[in-house]
C-alpha cells in the first residue's frame, strides 16, 4: 500500500525521535544507576573502614568490645544492613563451623569471595541472592590488616530494594519528561510535515492542470530552500513546456532547412528537362544527379524522423573512407545550379586527401557552410573553398567576401533557431543550419571556428581528427 509523503515524513521523524529519546533515556538511567551503585559502594567502604578501625582498637584494648558491637548494631539498624567481622584467615577458611557468624550458615558463593578478600582485595557485588536472608542483597567485603598480615574480614550485606527504588524513581522522572517531549515534538513535526508537503501537493495539482491544458501562474515560494529549488524547477519546466509547444507549431517550417537543397536541385533539373534545355549527355548527367539527390533526400528524411524522436536531436554516424575533393566538387556544382547569383567558386584541395567519417554528414556540413556563404552575400561574390592537412588534422575552410556578421551576433550564430538579423539581404530560414553543423562536427570529434568582419566577409574553418583517431558511430 502506497503511503503519502506526509505520513512517511511524519512517521519517519517520529520513529527517529522516539528512538533517540529511548537511547537517551537508557543512557541516563544506566549512568544514574552506576552512580547510585558507586555511591553505595563508597558508603559501605566507609562503614567497613570505620568498623576495621574500631576492631583494631578493641584488640589493642583501647576501647571495649561492647563499644564495637554497639557501633555495628547502630550501623546495621540505620542502613538496614547486616555487618559481620569474620575471624578467619587462609588457613582456617574451610572450617566454617568455628566462625562467629551470628550462628548462621554462609552461602556457598561466599567461599570464592572470602578467598579473594583474604588475598588482600575488596569485593563489591551489586546484586546477589543470599539464602541466608532470602532476598537480593548488595555485598561488600574487605580484609582486616594487622601487623602486616590479614587477621580477618569484614563483610556487610544491605538490601538492594532501596537502591532499586531510587533508580525506579529516576526512571519514572526521565520517562515522564520523555513522554512530555515526545508529545510536544510530535505536534511540531506534524505542523512541519504539513507545511513541507503542502507545496508538493500544489505542484502535483498544478501538473495535472497543465496536463489538461490549463494556463497557470507561477507557484509561490516557501520558507524551505530545497522546496524553493523544486518550485523554481517546476516554474521553469512550465515555461519551457510553453516554449516547446510554440516550437512544435513551427517545427514543420524548420525541418525544411535540411531537405531544401536536394529538393531545389531536383526541381531545377526537372524544369530544365521539362523545358528541353538539355542535350542527351546533359540529360543523362541530370538524371544521375536527380537520382543521387533523391537518395540523399530519403536519407535526410529518415534522419529527420530520428531527430524528432530525440529531445536533443541526436545524430548517428555511419563512418567510411572517402576522398574529400569529389564531395566538394559535387556540392559546388549543385550550388551553381541552385543560385542565380554571380558566384565565383575557387576550390583548392589535393586529390589524395582522404578522411574516415560519415560521408552524408560531411556533405551536409559542407552544403550548409557553402549555402550560408551564398545566402549572406551580394550578387557578386567570391567563395574560396580549401581542403588541406595541418598539424595532422584535416581542415576545410569556406571563405567569402560577402556581407559578414556583426561582432555582437558572432557568438550567437551556433545557437539553435538563431537567425542573423543585421543582413540586408537576409533570406528566410529556420536558424538550424549552423547549430546542426556544430553538432555534426562535434560528433566527429572535430572543431568549428568562425571569424567575420561586417561588410567584408566571413571565414568558417572545420577541423576533423586524423584518420587513426576513432570516430563515434
Short mmCIF file of C-alpha atoms in Angstrom, two decimals:
data_model
loop_
_atom_site.label_atom_id
_atom_site.label_comp_id
_atom_site.label_asym_id
_atom_site.label_seq_id
_atom_site.Cartn_x
_atom_site.Cartn_y
_atom_site.Cartn_z
CA UNK A 1 0.00 0.00 0.00
CA UNK A 2 1.44 3.37 -1.03
CA UNK A 3 1.83 5.95 1.70
CA UNK A 4 1.73 9.69 1.27
CA UNK A 5 4.86 11.78 1.67
CA UNK A 6 3.23 13.45 4.66
CA UNK A 7 2.65 10.17 6.52
CA UNK A 8 6.09 8.85 5.61
CA UNK A 9 7.78 12.06 6.70
CA UNK A 10 5.85 12.26 9.96
CA UNK A 11 6.27 8.55 10.78
CA UNK A 12 9.98 8.50 9.95
CA UNK A 13 10.73 11.59 12.01
CA UNK A 14 8.70 10.29 14.93
CA UNK A 15 10.44 6.92 14.86
CA UNK A 16 13.84 8.60 14.75
CA UNK A 17 12.96 10.99 17.56
CA UNK A 18 11.41 8.31 19.78
CA UNK A 19 14.41 6.08 19.11
CA UNK A 20 16.76 8.86 20.18
CA UNK A 21 14.64 9.51 23.29
CA UNK A 22 14.77 5.80 24.21
CA UNK A 23 18.53 5.71 23.71
CA UNK A 24 18.93 8.88 25.78
CA UNK A 25 16.62 7.51 28.49
CA UNK A 26 18.53 4.24 28.63
CA UNK A 27 21.87 6.04 28.74
CA UNK A 28 20.77 8.40 31.52
CA UNK A 29 19.28 5.51 33.50
CA UNK A 30 22.47 3.49 33.13
CA UNK A 31 24.65 6.43 34.15
CA UNK A 32 22.43 7.20 37.14
CA UNK A 33 22.34 3.53 38.13
CA UNK A 34 26.13 3.30 38.02
CA UNK A 35 26.41 6.49 40.05
CA UNK A 36 24.00 5.15 42.69
CA UNK A 37 25.92 1.89 42.98
CA UNK A 38 29.22 3.78 43.20
CA UNK A 39 27.82 5.92 46.00
CA UNK A 40 26.53 2.80 47.75
CA UNK A 41 29.92 1.12 47.39
CA UNK A 42 31.63 4.18 48.85
CA UNK A 43 29.16 4.27 51.76
CA UNK A 44 29.75 0.60 52.58
CA UNK A 45 33.51 1.12 52.27
CA UNK A 46 33.40 3.95 54.81
CA UNK A 47 31.31 1.84 57.23
CA UNK A 48 33.71 -1.12 57.00
CA UNK A 49 36.75 1.14 57.30
CA UNK A 50 35.34 2.62 60.50
CA UNK A 51 34.46 -0.88 61.73
CA UNK A 52 38.01 -2.10 60.99
CA UNK A 53 39.47 0.84 62.89
CA UNK A 54 37.27 0.16 65.95
CA UNK A 55 38.05 -3.57 65.77
CA UNK A 56 41.79 -2.95 65.81
CA UNK A 57 41.38 -0.53 68.73
CA UNK A 58 39.42 -3.18 70.64
CA UNK A 59 42.12 -5.80 70.07
CA UNK A 60 44.68 -3.37 71.47
CA UNK A 61 42.50 -2.62 74.48
CA UNK A 62 41.91 0.97 73.52
CA UNK A 63 38.14 0.51 73.52
CA UNK A 64 35.81 -2.10 74.91
CA UNK A 65 34.41 -4.78 72.64
CA UNK A 66 30.93 -3.63 73.65
CA UNK A 67 31.54 -0.25 72.00
CA UNK A 68 32.46 -2.01 68.77
CA UNK A 69 29.32 -4.12 68.98
CA UNK A 70 27.17 -1.04 69.63
CA UNK A 71 28.63 0.70 66.56
CA UNK A 72 27.99 -2.35 64.40
CA UNK A 73 24.42 -2.67 65.69
CA UNK A 74 23.79 1.05 65.08
CA UNK A 75 25.14 0.91 61.53
CA UNK A 76 23.11 -2.20 60.81
CA UNK A 77 19.96 -0.54 62.14
CA UNK A 78 20.41 2.79 60.38
CA UNK A 79 21.32 1.29 56.99
CA UNK A 80 19.14 -1.79 57.42
CA UNK A 81 22.24 -3.84 56.78
CA UNK A 82 23.97 -6.90 58.22
CA UNK A 83 27.56 -6.21 59.32
CA UNK A 84 29.94 -9.04 60.31
CA UNK A 85 33.53 -9.42 61.41
CA UNK A 86 34.87 -12.87 60.48
CA UNK A 87 37.96 -14.03 62.36
CA UNK A 88 39.28 -16.18 59.54
CA UNK A 89 42.44 -16.48 57.50
CA UNK A 90 43.60 -18.60 54.60
CA UNK A 91 44.41 -21.46 56.98
CA UNK A 92 41.01 -21.87 58.67
CA UNK A 93 38.54 -20.69 55.99
CA UNK A 94 37.49 -24.26 55.28
CA UNK A 95 36.32 -24.80 58.85
CA UNK A 96 33.28 -22.51 58.89
CA UNK A 97 31.77 -24.17 61.94
CA UNK A 98 34.23 -22.37 64.21
CA UNK A 99 33.42 -18.93 62.74
CA UNK A 100 31.47 -16.42 64.81
CA UNK A 101 28.84 -15.53 62.21
CA UNK A 102 25.76 -14.98 64.34
CA UNK A 103 25.05 -18.71 64.27
CA UNK A 104 24.16 -18.61 60.53
CA UNK A 105 25.49 -20.63 57.68
CA UNK A 106 27.34 -18.86 54.88
CA UNK A 107 26.10 -19.18 51.32
CA UNK A 108 28.35 -21.26 49.15
CA UNK A 109 29.25 -18.36 46.80
CA UNK A 110 30.93 -16.60 49.74
CA UNK A 111 33.78 -19.11 49.71
CA UNK A 112 35.06 -17.59 46.49
CA UNK A 113 34.58 -14.01 47.69
CA UNK A 114 36.27 -14.72 51.05
CA UNK A 115 39.27 -16.23 49.30
CA UNK A 116 39.53 -13.09 47.17
CA UNK A 117 39.29 -10.88 50.26
CA UNK A 118 41.93 -12.95 52.10
CA UNK A 119 44.26 -12.22 49.20
CA UNK A 120 44.06 -8.53 50.17
CA UNK A 121 41.33 -7.40 47.78
CA UNK A 122 37.98 -5.70 48.20
CA UNK A 123 34.83 -7.31 46.79
CA UNK A 124 31.65 -5.47 45.79
CA UNK A 125 28.60 -7.19 44.30
CA UNK A 126 25.71 -5.05 43.03
CA UNK A 127 23.09 -7.76 43.32
CA UNK A 128 23.47 -11.16 44.94
CA UNK A 129 20.81 -13.56 46.17
CA UNK A 130 21.57 -14.96 49.61
CA UNK A 131 19.71 -17.91 51.01
CA UNK A 132 20.64 -16.66 54.46
CA UNK A 133 18.48 -13.55 54.05
CA UNK A 134 16.24 -14.97 51.33
CA UNK A 135 16.47 -11.81 49.21
CA UNK A 136 18.66 -9.86 46.77
CA UNK A 137 21.43 -8.08 48.64
CA UNK A 138 24.33 -5.76 47.91
CA UNK A 139 27.53 -7.31 49.24
CA UNK A 140 30.79 -5.61 50.22
CA UNK A 141 33.80 -7.19 51.89
CA UNK A 142 37.33 -6.08 52.82
CA UNK A 143 40.25 -7.61 54.70
CA UNK A 144 41.36 -6.65 58.23
CA UNK A 145 45.06 -5.83 58.24
CA UNK A 146 47.06 -6.13 61.47
CA UNK A 147 50.83 -6.06 61.87
CA UNK A 148 51.38 -6.67 58.15
CA UNK A 149 49.11 -9.70 57.80
CA UNK A 150 45.39 -10.39 57.32
CA UNK A 151 43.69 -11.29 60.56
CA UNK A 152 40.11 -11.48 59.29
CA UNK A 153 37.48 -9.95 57.04
CA UNK A 154 34.60 -7.52 57.39
CA UNK A 155 31.50 -8.16 55.30
CA UNK A 156 28.32 -6.15 55.03
CA UNK A 157 25.01 -7.03 53.40
CA UNK A 158 22.49 -4.33 52.55
CA UNK A 159 19.11 -4.76 50.82
CA UNK A 160 19.10 -3.81 47.15
CA UNK A 161 15.50 -2.62 47.39
CA UNK A 162 16.48 0.89 48.50
CA UNK A 163 18.86 1.37 45.59
CA UNK A 164 16.38 -0.08 43.11
CA UNK A 165 13.69 2.23 44.45
CA UNK A 166 15.87 5.27 43.83
CA UNK A 167 16.64 4.07 40.31
CA UNK A 168 12.95 3.47 39.59
CA UNK A 169 12.06 6.96 40.81
CA UNK A 170 14.66 8.46 38.49
CA UNK A 171 13.47 6.25 35.63
CA UNK A 172 9.91 7.45 36.24
CA UNK A 173 11.06 11.08 36.15
CA UNK A 174 13.05 10.57 32.96
CA UNK A 175 10.18 8.65 31.37
CA UNK A 176 7.67 11.37 32.24
CA UNK A 177 9.90 14.07 30.79
CA UNK A 178 10.45 11.94 27.67
CA UNK A 179 6.71 11.44 27.14
CA UNK A 180 6.18 15.18 27.53
CA UNK A 181 8.85 15.97 24.94
CA UNK A 182 7.51 13.31 22.57
CA UNK A 183 4.07 14.90 22.74
CA UNK A 184 5.45 18.39 22.11
CA UNK A 185 7.77 17.30 19.29
CA UNK A 186 5.03 15.19 17.68
CA UNK A 187 2.90 18.31 17.34
CA UNK A 188 5.81 20.30 15.93
CA UNK A 189 6.67 17.51 13.47
CA UNK A 190 3.04 17.29 12.35
CA UNK A 191 2.87 21.02 11.61
CA UNK A 192 6.30 20.98 9.95
CA UNK A 193 5.48 17.94 7.79
CA UNK A 194 2.19 19.52 6.73
CA UNK A 195 3.96 22.76 5.86
CA UNK A 196 6.62 20.93 3.86
CA UNK A 197 4.26 18.70 1.90
CA UNK A 198 1.72 21.41 1.04
CA UNK A 199 3.90 22.85 -1.77
CA UNK A 200 4.39 19.33 -3.16
CA UNK A 201 0.62 18.90 -3.27
CA UNK A 202 0.35 22.25 -5.06
CA UNK A 203 2.94 21.13 -7.62
CA UNK A 204 1.07 17.86 -8.18
CA UNK A 205 -2.23 19.67 -8.68
CA UNK A 206 -0.58 22.21 -10.99
CA UNK A 207 0.99 19.43 -13.05
CA UNK A 208 -2.42 17.84 -13.57
CA UNK A 209 -3.84 21.22 -14.54
CA UNK A 210 -1.06 21.74 -17.10
CA UNK A 211 -1.70 18.25 -18.49
CA UNK A 212 -5.31 19.34 -19.05
CA UNK A 213 -4.13 22.37 -20.99
CA UNK A 214 -4.82 24.98 -18.31
CA UNK A 215 -2.70 28.12 -18.13
CA UNK A 216 -1.38 28.71 -14.62
CA UNK A 217 0.52 31.40 -12.79
CA UNK A 218 3.92 30.62 -11.28
CA UNK A 219 3.85 28.84 -7.92
CA UNK A 220 4.76 30.91 -4.87
CA UNK A 221 7.96 30.37 -2.90
CA UNK A 222 8.11 28.78 0.58
CA UNK A 223 10.40 29.05 3.61
CA UNK A 224 12.39 25.97 2.56
CA UNK A 225 15.38 26.31 0.23
CA UNK A 226 15.04 22.80 -1.24
CA UNK A 227 11.34 23.26 -1.94
CA UNK A 228 12.07 26.64 -3.50
CA UNK A 229 14.54 24.91 -5.82
CA UNK A 230 11.80 22.41 -6.73
CA UNK A 231 9.29 25.22 -7.29
CA UNK A 232 11.81 27.11 -9.43
CA UNK A 233 12.37 23.95 -11.47
CA UNK A 234 8.63 23.46 -11.86
CA UNK A 235 8.08 27.06 -12.92
CA UNK A 236 10.96 26.76 -15.36
CA UNK A 237 9.54 23.49 -16.68
CA UNK A 238 6.17 25.16 -17.15
CA UNK A 239 7.70 28.00 -19.14
CA UNK A 240 9.76 25.53 -21.17
CA UNK A 241 6.67 23.47 -21.95
CA UNK A 242 5.01 26.61 -23.22
CA UNK A 243 8.06 27.36 -25.36
CA UNK A 244 8.24 23.80 -26.66
CA UNK A 245 4.57 23.95 -27.51
CA UNK A 246 5.26 27.02 -29.61
CA UNK A 247 8.28 25.32 -31.17
CA UNK A 248 6.15 22.39 -32.24
CA UNK A 249 3.92 24.72 -34.19
CA UNK A 250 6.89 25.94 -36.25
CA UNK A 251 8.78 22.64 -36.47
CA UNK A 252 7.43 21.78 -39.91
CA UNK A 253 8.91 25.01 -41.22
CA UNK A 254 12.29 24.47 -39.58
CA UNK A 255 12.94 20.95 -40.89
CA UNK A 256 12.69 22.27 -44.43
CA UNK A 257 16.21 23.63 -43.96
CA UNK A 258 17.76 20.19 -44.35
CA UNK A 259 15.65 18.99 -47.27
CA UNK A 260 15.55 22.24 -49.22
CA UNK A 261 18.88 21.70 -51.04
CA UNK A 262 18.08 18.31 -52.60
CA UNK A 263 14.54 19.42 -53.42
CA UNK A 264 15.85 22.55 -55.10
CA UNK A 265 18.36 20.53 -57.13
CA UNK A 266 15.73 18.01 -58.20
CA UNK A 267 13.26 20.75 -59.10
CA UNK A 268 15.87 22.72 -61.06
CA UNK A 269 16.96 19.78 -63.17
CA UNK A 270 13.37 18.61 -63.74
CA UNK A 271 12.45 22.07 -65.01
CA UNK A 272 15.43 22.03 -67.35
CA UNK A 273 14.41 18.60 -68.65
CA UNK A 274 10.79 19.69 -68.99
CA UNK A 275 11.78 22.78 -70.97
CA UNK A 276 14.02 20.71 -73.27
CA UNK A 277 17.12 22.73 -72.45
CA UNK A 278 19.45 19.74 -72.11
CA UNK A 279 21.15 17.61 -74.74
CA UNK A 280 21.47 13.85 -74.44
CA UNK A 281 24.70 13.88 -72.40
CA UNK A 282 23.43 16.61 -70.10
CA UNK A 283 20.15 14.74 -69.73
CA UNK A 284 21.88 11.58 -68.55
CA UNK A 285 24.02 13.58 -66.16
CA UNK A 286 20.95 15.38 -64.84
CA UNK A 287 19.08 12.13 -64.28
CA UNK A 288 22.06 10.77 -62.38
CA UNK A 289 22.10 13.86 -60.17
CA UNK A 290 18.34 13.64 -59.61
CA UNK A 291 18.74 10.00 -58.61
CA UNK A 292 21.55 10.77 -56.17
CA UNK A 293 19.66 13.71 -54.65
CA UNK A 294 16.54 11.57 -54.30
CA UNK A 295 18.55 9.00 -52.36
CA UNK A 296 20.03 11.77 -50.26
CA UNK A 297 16.55 13.17 -49.63
CA UNK A 298 15.44 9.74 -48.42
CA UNK A 299 18.38 9.57 -46.02
CA UNK A 300 17.69 13.09 -44.75
CA UNK A 301 14.01 12.28 -44.25
CA UNK A 302 14.90 9.24 -42.16
CA UNK A 303 17.39 11.34 -40.23
CA UNK A 304 14.74 13.99 -39.52
CA UNK A 305 12.37 11.31 -38.22
CA UNK A 306 15.15 10.13 -35.93
CA UNK A 307 15.76 13.66 -34.69
CA UNK A 308 12.12 14.19 -33.79
CA UNK A 309 12.26 11.15 -31.54
CA UNK A 310 15.14 12.64 -29.55
CA UNK A 311 14.73 15.75 -27.45
CA UNK A 312 18.27 16.89 -28.25
CA UNK A 313 18.03 15.97 -31.95
CA UNK A 314 20.70 13.30 -31.71
CA UNK A 315 22.63 12.20 -34.80
CA UNK A 316 24.09 8.80 -35.61
CA UNK A 317 27.18 8.23 -37.74
CA UNK A 318 27.97 5.60 -40.35
CA UNK A 319 31.68 6.25 -40.99
CA UNK A 320 33.63 5.10 -44.05
CA UNK A 321 36.73 6.06 -46.06
CA UNK A 322 36.21 8.53 -48.90
CA UNK A 323 38.04 11.29 -50.75
CA UNK A 324 37.23 14.89 -49.95
CA UNK A 325 37.68 16.62 -53.31
CA UNK A 326 34.85 14.84 -55.23
CA UNK A 327 32.44 15.78 -52.44
CA UNK A 328 33.45 19.43 -52.66
CA UNK A 329 33.18 19.43 -56.46
CA UNK A 330 29.68 17.93 -56.34
CA UNK A 331 28.48 20.46 -53.75
CA UNK A 332 29.89 23.34 -55.80
CA UNK A 333 28.20 22.04 -58.96
CA UNK A 334 24.85 21.76 -57.19
CA UNK A 335 25.29 25.20 -55.64
CA UNK A 336 25.78 26.75 -59.08
CA UNK A 337 22.50 25.24 -60.24
CA UNK A 338 20.63 26.44 -57.15
CA UNK A 339 21.64 30.10 -57.21
CA UNK A 340 21.02 32.94 -59.61
CA UNK A 341 23.83 34.99 -58.12
CA UNK A 342 27.07 35.54 -59.95
CA UNK A 343 29.18 33.43 -57.60
CA UNK A 344 32.78 32.58 -58.40
CA UNK A 345 33.91 29.39 -56.63
CA UNK A 346 37.62 28.81 -56.04
CA UNK A 347 38.44 25.24 -54.97
CA UNK A 348 41.81 24.22 -53.56
CA UNK A 349 42.08 20.59 -52.46
CA UNK A 350 44.58 17.86 -53.30
CA UNK A 351 43.21 14.71 -54.91
CA UNK A 352 44.70 12.28 -52.38
CA UNK A 353 43.14 13.79 -49.23
CA UNK A 354 41.04 11.05 -47.65
CA UNK A 355 39.05 11.03 -44.45
CA UNK A 356 37.23 8.49 -42.32
CA UNK A 357 33.83 9.91 -41.44
CA UNK A 358 30.13 9.77 -42.23
CA UNK A 359 30.02 10.86 -45.87
CA UNK A 360 26.40 12.02 -45.75
CA UNK A 361 27.04 14.07 -42.61
CA UNK A 362 30.21 15.65 -44.03
CA UNK A 363 28.28 16.52 -47.19
CA UNK A 364 25.57 18.03 -45.01
CA UNK A 365 28.19 20.11 -43.14
CA UNK A 366 29.77 21.44 -46.32
CA UNK A 367 26.42 22.09 -48.02
CA UNK A 368 25.31 24.19 -45.05
CA UNK A 369 28.52 26.20 -44.98
CA UNK A 370 28.53 26.90 -48.72
CA UNK A 371 24.79 27.59 -48.71
CA UNK A 372 25.28 30.17 -45.94
CA UNK A 373 28.15 31.77 -47.84
CA UNK A 374 25.87 32.17 -50.86
CA UNK A 375 22.82 33.23 -48.86
CA UNK A 376 24.54 36.01 -46.91
CA UNK A 377 26.31 37.64 -49.85
CA UNK A 378 25.82 40.19 -52.59
CA UNK A 379 25.03 39.18 -56.14
CA UNK A 380 28.74 39.25 -56.99
CA UNK A 381 30.97 37.39 -54.57
CA UNK A 382 33.96 35.07 -54.41
CA UNK A 383 33.79 31.90 -52.31
CA UNK A 384 37.14 30.28 -51.60
CA UNK A 385 36.94 26.62 -50.52
CA UNK A 386 40.10 24.92 -49.31
CA UNK A 387 40.80 21.39 -48.09
CA UNK A 388 44.20 20.68 -46.57
CA UNK A 389 46.05 18.84 -43.80
CA UNK A 390 47.60 20.86 -40.98
CA UNK A 391 49.14 19.53 -37.77
CA UNK A 392 47.79 16.06 -38.60
CA UNK A 393 44.25 17.44 -38.81
CA UNK A 394 42.01 17.65 -41.85
CA UNK A 395 40.99 21.28 -42.34
CA UNK A 396 38.12 22.52 -44.52
CA UNK A 397 37.89 26.29 -44.91
CA UNK A 398 35.00 28.18 -46.54
CA UNK A 399 35.83 31.85 -47.03
CA UNK A 400 33.68 34.52 -48.68
CA UNK A 401 33.83 38.27 -49.24
CA UNK A 402 30.13 38.72 -48.60
CA UNK A 403 28.19 40.81 -46.10
CA UNK A 404 29.83 39.45 -42.93
CA UNK A 405 28.38 39.26 -39.44
CA UNK A 406 28.27 41.92 -36.74
CA UNK A 407 30.50 41.28 -33.72
CA UNK A 408 27.63 41.15 -31.21
CA UNK A 409 25.94 38.39 -33.23
CA UNK A 410 29.04 36.28 -33.87
CA UNK A 411 28.77 34.37 -30.58
CA UNK A 412 25.11 33.53 -31.23
CA UNK A 413 25.32 32.02 -34.72
CA UNK A 414 25.65 28.46 -33.36
CA UNK A 415 22.55 28.76 -31.17
CA UNK A 416 19.57 26.69 -32.21
CA UNK A 417 16.86 28.71 -34.02
CA UNK A 418 19.04 31.84 -34.08
CA UNK A 419 18.94 33.82 -37.34
CA UNK A 420 21.15 36.76 -38.23
CA UNK A 421 19.13 39.97 -38.08
CA UNK A 422 21.51 42.56 -39.42
CA UNK A 423 21.86 41.38 -43.01
CA UNK A 424 20.00 43.50 -45.51
CA UNK A 425 19.56 40.66 -47.97
CA UNK A 426 18.78 38.03 -45.35
CA UNK A 427 16.65 35.19 -46.64
CA UNK A 428 14.18 33.35 -44.50
CA UNK A 429 15.44 30.24 -42.75
CA UNK A 430 14.94 28.06 -39.71
CA UNK A 431 18.08 29.10 -37.89
CA UNK A 432 19.06 25.45 -37.50
CA UNK A 433 21.90 25.36 -40.05
CA UNK A 434 24.99 26.20 -38.02
CA UNK A 435 23.65 24.58 -34.85
CA UNK A 436 23.31 21.30 -36.76
CA UNK A 437 26.74 21.80 -38.35
CA UNK A 438 28.32 22.26 -34.92
CA UNK A 439 26.67 19.09 -33.58
CA UNK A 440 27.83 17.06 -36.60
CA UNK A 441 31.39 18.36 -36.28
CA UNK A 442 31.45 17.61 -32.54
CA UNK A 443 30.10 14.13 -33.25
CA UNK A 444 33.17 13.57 -35.43
CA UNK A 445 35.37 14.80 -32.53
CA UNK A 446 36.21 17.89 -34.55
CA UNK A 447 36.04 21.64 -34.05
CA UNK A 448 34.48 24.53 -35.94
CA UNK A 449 35.59 28.15 -35.81
CA UNK A 450 34.07 31.23 -37.39
CA UNK A 451 35.57 34.68 -37.90
CA UNK A 452 33.85 37.56 -39.62
CA UNK A 453 34.19 41.24 -40.36
CA UNK A 454 30.97 43.09 -41.00
CA UNK A 455 30.56 44.09 -44.68
CA UNK A 456 33.87 42.38 -45.57
CA UNK A 457 33.26 38.66 -45.34
CA UNK A 458 33.24 35.51 -43.23
CA UNK A 459 35.60 32.55 -42.79
CA UNK A 460 34.46 29.22 -41.36
CA UNK A 461 37.08 26.57 -40.57
CA UNK A 462 36.22 22.96 -39.75
CA UNK A 463 38.93 20.70 -38.31
CA UNK A 464 38.42 16.94 -38.21
CA UNK A 465 40.62 14.37 -36.43
CA UNK A 466 43.30 12.36 -38.29
CA UNK A 467 42.46 9.01 -39.82
CA UNK A 468 43.94 6.99 -36.95
CA UNK A 469 41.52 8.51 -34.40
CA UNK A 470 38.32 6.54 -33.89
CA UNK A 471 35.13 8.29 -34.94
CA UNK A 472 31.97 7.81 -32.83
CA UNK A 473 29.48 5.55 -34.54
#
